[in-house]
Amino acid sequence: MDKRSVEYKLMRTANIVFLFCIVFEVVGIMTVMFWGTLGAEMAIYFMTFVFAVFLARKNGLSIVVKKPNISTFLQGIGITICGIPVALVLSALAAFMSSAGVDTSEDVTIYPIWLSLIAFAVVPAIVEEYVFRGVILGAYLQIEERAAVFISSLFFAMLHFSLGSVMYGFMYGCIFALVRVATGNLIYSVAMHGVFNMVNVAMAYIGITMVPGWIVLLAFSAGLAGFIILLIVFFKKNPVSLSKSSFKRRQLITREGYITLIICLCVTVMLLMM
């Protein structure tokens, strides 16, 4: 098999994983009436993870998870926490366009907080990072680094459906992907994603509306400044060089990927119209 055929096979693998994320999402939603939100959520992640592991092993994708450097680890966590106010602003902007722009937290708070942290923070972080920054990004990194970051982040964002989640999902998707490329270690993006989810779960229990406006404004200003500074420091210490391939832009996503993107876009538009 020549190099171009091998690269196309890798692209197709990544796009098929994305397609089956949607398939498992639909199957999982159908189980809500039997297993509840928590059971359906776990079913979706279990099916997605098993399928992604199967394809990764079948195609010989090596996903590196090793002991992190403490300084790099803490910088990554700092970037995540400082970026949360930015994510909240993006979500709030989406809320002006549609009520679908803000994620609901009612299903999270009906469970004990320890269970919600595991089910809605830790498990999603592990599975989604393995799928998007492990398998999908990993496959594309063998073809073109620039496309790997953009496409894996686009797939990750579009799978969240609500406009607010799509907006900050793409932002964080790019950051997680760049961190993975810069360090060559999946553990950093898993930790960053997990912390982001944990903070959001905690906020659902606390209730951000109970926080005075001046504190929110101060937190946003400090968070934005810290976010920018930490990004500069992190990538100065861990520089990223993004290569290009001979593929045309439209060829970097296969038929399976385009079909899935269209489905995601249709669902997002439908939610915006509700």
Coordinates of C-alpha atoms in Angstrom, one line a residue:
M1 CA 0.0 0.0 0.0
D2 CA 1.5 3.4 -1.0
K3 CA 1.8 6.4 1.3
R4 CA -1.3 8.2 0.1
S5 CA -3.4 5.1 0.5
V6 CA -2.2 4.6 4.0
E7 CA -2.9 8.3 4.8
Y8 CA -6.4 8.0 3.3
K9 CA -7.1 4.9 5.5
L10 CA -6.0 6.9 8.6
M11 CA -8.3 9.7 7.6
R12 CA -11.2 7.4 7.1
T13 CA -10.6 5.7 10.4
A14 CA -10.8 9.1 12.2
N15 CA -14.0 10.0 10.3
I16 CA -15.6 6.7 11.0
V17 CA -15.0 7.1 14.7
F18 CA -16.7 10.5 14.5
L19 CA -19.6 9.0 12.7
F20 CA -20.1 6.3 15.3
C21 CA -20.0 8.9 18.0
I22 CA -23.3 10.2 16.6
V23 CA -24.6 6.6 16.2
F24 CA -23.9 5.8 19.8
E25 CA -25.3 9.1 20.9
V26 CA -28.7 8.3 19.2
V27 CA -28.6 4.7 20.7
G28 CA -27.8 6.1 24.1
I29 CA -30.6 8.6 24.0
M30 CA -33.1 5.8 23.2
T31 CA -32.1 4.2 26.5
V32 CA -33.0 7.2 28.7
M33 CA -36.5 5.9 29.4
F34 CA -35.1 2.7 30.7
W35 CA -31.8 3.7 32.4
G36 CA -32.3 7.4 33.1
T37 CA -29.9 10.2 32.1
L38 CA -27.0 8.7 34.0
G39 CA -27.4 5.2 32.6
A40 CA -27.8 6.5 29.1
E41 CA -24.7 8.7 29.5
M42 CA -22.6 5.8 30.7
A43 CA -23.9 3.6 27.8
I44 CA -22.9 6.2 25.3
Y45 CA -19.4 6.6 26.7
F46 CA -18.9 2.8 27.0
M47 CA -19.9 2.1 23.4
T48 CA -17.8 5.0 22.1
F49 CA -14.7 4.0 24.1
V50 CA -14.8 0.3 23.2
F51 CA -15.3 1.1 19.5
A52 CA -12.5 3.7 19.5
V53 CA -10.1 1.3 21.3
F54 CA -10.9 -1.4 18.7
L55 CA -10.2 0.9 15.7
A56 CA -7.1 2.3 17.3
R57 CA -5.6 -1.2 17.8
K58 CA -6.8 -2.4 14.4
N59 CA -5.0 0.5 12.7
G60 CA -1.9 0.4 15.0
L61 CA -2.4 3.9 16.4
S62 CA -0.1 4.5 19.4
I63 CA -1.6 6.8 22.0
V64 CA 1.0 7.9 24.6
V65 CA 0.0 8.3 28.2
K66 CA 2.9 8.8 30.6
K67 CA 3.9 10.4 33.8
P68 CA 3.5 14.2 33.4
N69 CA 6.0 17.0 34.2
I70 CA 4.6 18.8 37.3
S71 CA 5.3 22.3 36.0
T72 CA 3.7 21.6 32.6
F73 CA 0.8 19.8 34.3
L74 CA 0.0 22.8 36.6
Q75 CA 0.3 25.3 33.7
G76 CA -2.2 23.2 31.7
I77 CA -4.6 23.2 34.7
G78 CA -4.2 26.9 35.1
I79 CA -5.0 27.5 31.4
T80 CA -8.2 25.5 31.8
I81 CA -9.4 27.3 34.9
C82 CA -8.5 30.8 33.6
G83 CA -10.3 30.0 30.3
I84 CA -13.6 29.1 32.0
P85 CA -14.8 32.8 32.2
V86 CA -14.1 33.1 28.5
A87 CA -16.2 29.9 27.9
L88 CA -19.0 31.4 30.0
V89 CA -19.0 34.6 27.9
L90 CA -19.2 32.6 24.7
S91 CA -22.1 30.6 26.1
A92 CA -23.9 33.8 27.2
L93 CA -23.5 35.3 23.8
A94 CA -25.0 32.1 22.3
A95 CA -27.9 32.6 24.7
F96 CA -28.9 35.8 23.0
M97 CA -29.4 33.9 19.8
S98 CA -31.3 30.9 21.3
S99 CA -32.2 29.3 24.6
A100 CA -30.3 26.3 23.2
G101 CA -27.1 28.2 23.6
V102 CA -26.9 27.5 27.3
D103 CA -26.5 24.0 28.6
T104 CA -28.9 22.8 31.3
S105 CA -27.6 21.5 34.5
E106 CA -30.8 20.1 36.1
D107 CA -29.9 16.5 35.3
V108 CA -26.6 16.9 37.0
T109 CA -27.8 18.2 40.3
I110 CA -30.3 15.4 41.0
Y111 CA -27.4 13.1 41.8
P112 CA -24.9 13.2 44.7
I113 CA -22.1 15.5 43.8
W114 CA -19.5 12.8 44.0
L115 CA -21.4 10.7 41.5
S116 CA -21.9 13.7 39.2
L117 CA -18.2 14.4 39.3
I118 CA -17.4 10.9 38.2
A119 CA -20.2 10.5 35.6
F120 CA -20.2 14.0 34.2
A121 CA -16.6 15.1 34.6
V122 CA -14.1 12.3 34.9
V123 CA -15.6 9.7 32.6
P124 CA -16.4 12.2 29.7
A125 CA -12.9 13.6 30.0
I126 CA -11.2 10.2 29.7
V127 CA -13.4 8.9 26.9
E128 CA -13.6 12.2 24.8
E129 CA -9.8 12.8 25.1
Y130 CA -9.1 9.2 24.0
V131 CA -11.4 9.6 21.1
F132 CA -10.7 13.1 19.9
R133 CA -7.1 13.9 21.0
G134 CA -6.1 10.2 21.0
V135 CA -7.6 8.4 18.0
I136 CA -8.8 11.2 15.7
L137 CA -6.0 13.7 16.3
G138 CA -3.5 10.8 16.4
A139 CA -4.6 9.6 13.0
Y140 CA -4.5 13.0 11.4
L141 CA -1.1 13.8 13.0
Q142 CA 0.4 11.2 10.6
I143 CA -0.9 13.2 7.7
E144 CA -0.9 16.9 8.6
E145 CA -0.5 18.6 12.0
R146 CA -2.4 21.7 11.0
A147 CA -5.4 19.7 9.8
A148 CA -5.1 17.4 12.8
V149 CA -5.7 20.3 15.2
F150 CA -8.5 22.0 13.2
I151 CA -10.4 18.9 12.2
S152 CA -10.3 17.1 15.6
S153 CA -11.4 20.3 17.3
L154 CA -14.2 20.8 14.7
F155 CA -15.5 17.3 15.2
F156 CA -15.3 17.7 19.0
A157 CA -17.2 21.0 19.0
M158 CA -19.9 19.9 16.6
L159 CA -20.8 16.8 18.6
H160 CA -22.0 19.1 21.5
F161 CA -24.9 20.4 19.4
S162 CA -25.9 23.5 21.5
L163 CA -24.4 26.7 20.1
G164 CA -22.7 27.8 23.3
S165 CA -21.0 24.4 23.7
V166 CA -20.0 24.4 20.0
M167 CA -18.3 27.8 20.4
Y168 CA -16.3 27.1 23.6
G169 CA -15.9 23.4 22.6
F170 CA -14.0 24.5 19.5
M171 CA -11.8 26.9 21.5
Y172 CA -10.9 24.3 24.1
G173 CA -10.6 21.6 21.5
C174 CA -7.9 23.6 19.8
I175 CA -6.1 24.2 23.1
F176 CA -6.3 20.5 24.1
A177 CA -5.1 19.4 20.6
L178 CA -2.2 21.9 20.7
V179 CA -1.2 20.7 24.2
R180 CA -1.3 17.1 23.0
V181 CA 0.9 18.0 19.9
A182 CA 3.3 20.1 22.0
T183 CA 3.8 17.5 24.7
G184 CA 3.2 14.2 22.9
N185 CA 1.3 13.1 26.0
L186 CA -2.4 12.6 26.3
I187 CA -2.4 12.8 30.1
Y188 CA -2.3 16.6 30.0
S189 CA -5.4 17.1 27.9
V190 CA -7.3 14.5 29.9
A191 CA -6.5 16.4 33.1
M192 CA -7.3 19.7 31.6
H193 CA -10.6 18.4 30.3
G194 CA -11.4 16.8 33.6
V195 CA -10.8 20.0 35.5
F196 CA -13.0 22.0 33.1
N197 CA -15.9 19.5 33.6
M198 CA -15.4 19.4 37.4
V199 CA -15.6 23.2 37.7
N200 CA -18.8 23.2 35.6
V201 CA -20.4 20.4 37.7
A202 CA -19.5 22.3 40.9
M203 CA -20.9 25.5 39.4
A204 CA -24.2 23.6 38.7
Y205 CA -24.5 22.8 42.4
I206 CA -23.4 26.2 43.7
G207 CA -25.4 28.3 41.1
I208 CA -23.5 31.1 39.4
T209 CA -26.6 33.4 39.6
M210 CA -26.0 33.5 43.4
V211 CA -22.6 35.1 42.9
P212 CA -22.6 39.0 42.9
G213 CA -22.0 40.7 39.5
W214 CA -18.9 42.5 40.6
I215 CA -17.2 39.2 41.5
V216 CA -18.2 37.7 38.2
L217 CA -16.7 40.7 36.4
L218 CA -13.5 40.5 38.5
A219 CA -13.2 36.8 37.9
F220 CA -13.6 37.3 34.1
S221 CA -10.9 40.0 34.0
A222 CA -8.5 38.1 36.1
G223 CA -9.2 34.8 34.2
L224 CA -8.8 36.4 30.8
A225 CA -5.4 37.9 31.8
G226 CA -4.2 34.7 33.3
F227 CA -5.5 32.7 30.3
I228 CA -3.5 34.7 27.8
I229 CA -0.3 34.8 30.0
L230 CA -0.4 31.1 30.7
L231 CA -1.0 30.2 27.0
I232 CA 2.1 32.3 26.1
V233 CA 4.2 30.8 28.8
F234 CA 3.1 27.2 28.0
F235 CA 3.7 27.3 24.3
K236 CA 7.0 29.2 24.7
K237 CA 8.2 26.4 26.8
N238 CA 6.5 23.7 24.6
P239 CA 6.6 25.2 21.0
V240 CA 4.4 23.7 18.3
S241 CA 5.3 23.5 14.6
L242 CA 2.3 22.6 12.4
S243 CA 3.1 20.9 9.1
K244 CA 1.0 20.8 5.9
S245 CA 0.4 17.9 3.5
S246 CA -0.2 17.6 -0.2
F247 CA -3.9 16.9 0.3
K248 CA -6.4 19.6 -0.8
R249 CA -8.4 21.1 2.1
R250 CA -11.7 19.4 1.1
Q251 CA -9.9 16.0 0.8
L252 CA -8.9 16.0 4.4
I253 CA -12.4 15.0 5.5
T254 CA -13.9 11.8 4.1
R255 CA -17.5 11.1 3.1
E256 CA -18.3 9.7 6.6
G257 CA -17.0 12.9 8.2
Y258 CA -19.1 15.2 5.9
I259 CA -22.2 13.2 6.6
T260 CA -21.7 13.4 10.3
L261 CA -21.0 17.2 10.2
I262 CA -24.2 17.7 8.2
I263 CA -26.2 15.8 10.8
C264 CA -24.6 17.7 13.6
L265 CA -25.3 21.0 11.9
C266 CA -28.9 20.1 11.2
V267 CA -29.4 19.2 14.9
T268 CA -27.7 22.5 16.0
V269 CA -29.9 24.6 13.7
M270 CA -33.0 22.8 14.9
L271 CA -32.1 23.6 18.5
L272 CA -31.5 27.2 17.6
M273 CA -35.0 27.4 16.1
M274 CA -36.7 26.0 19.2

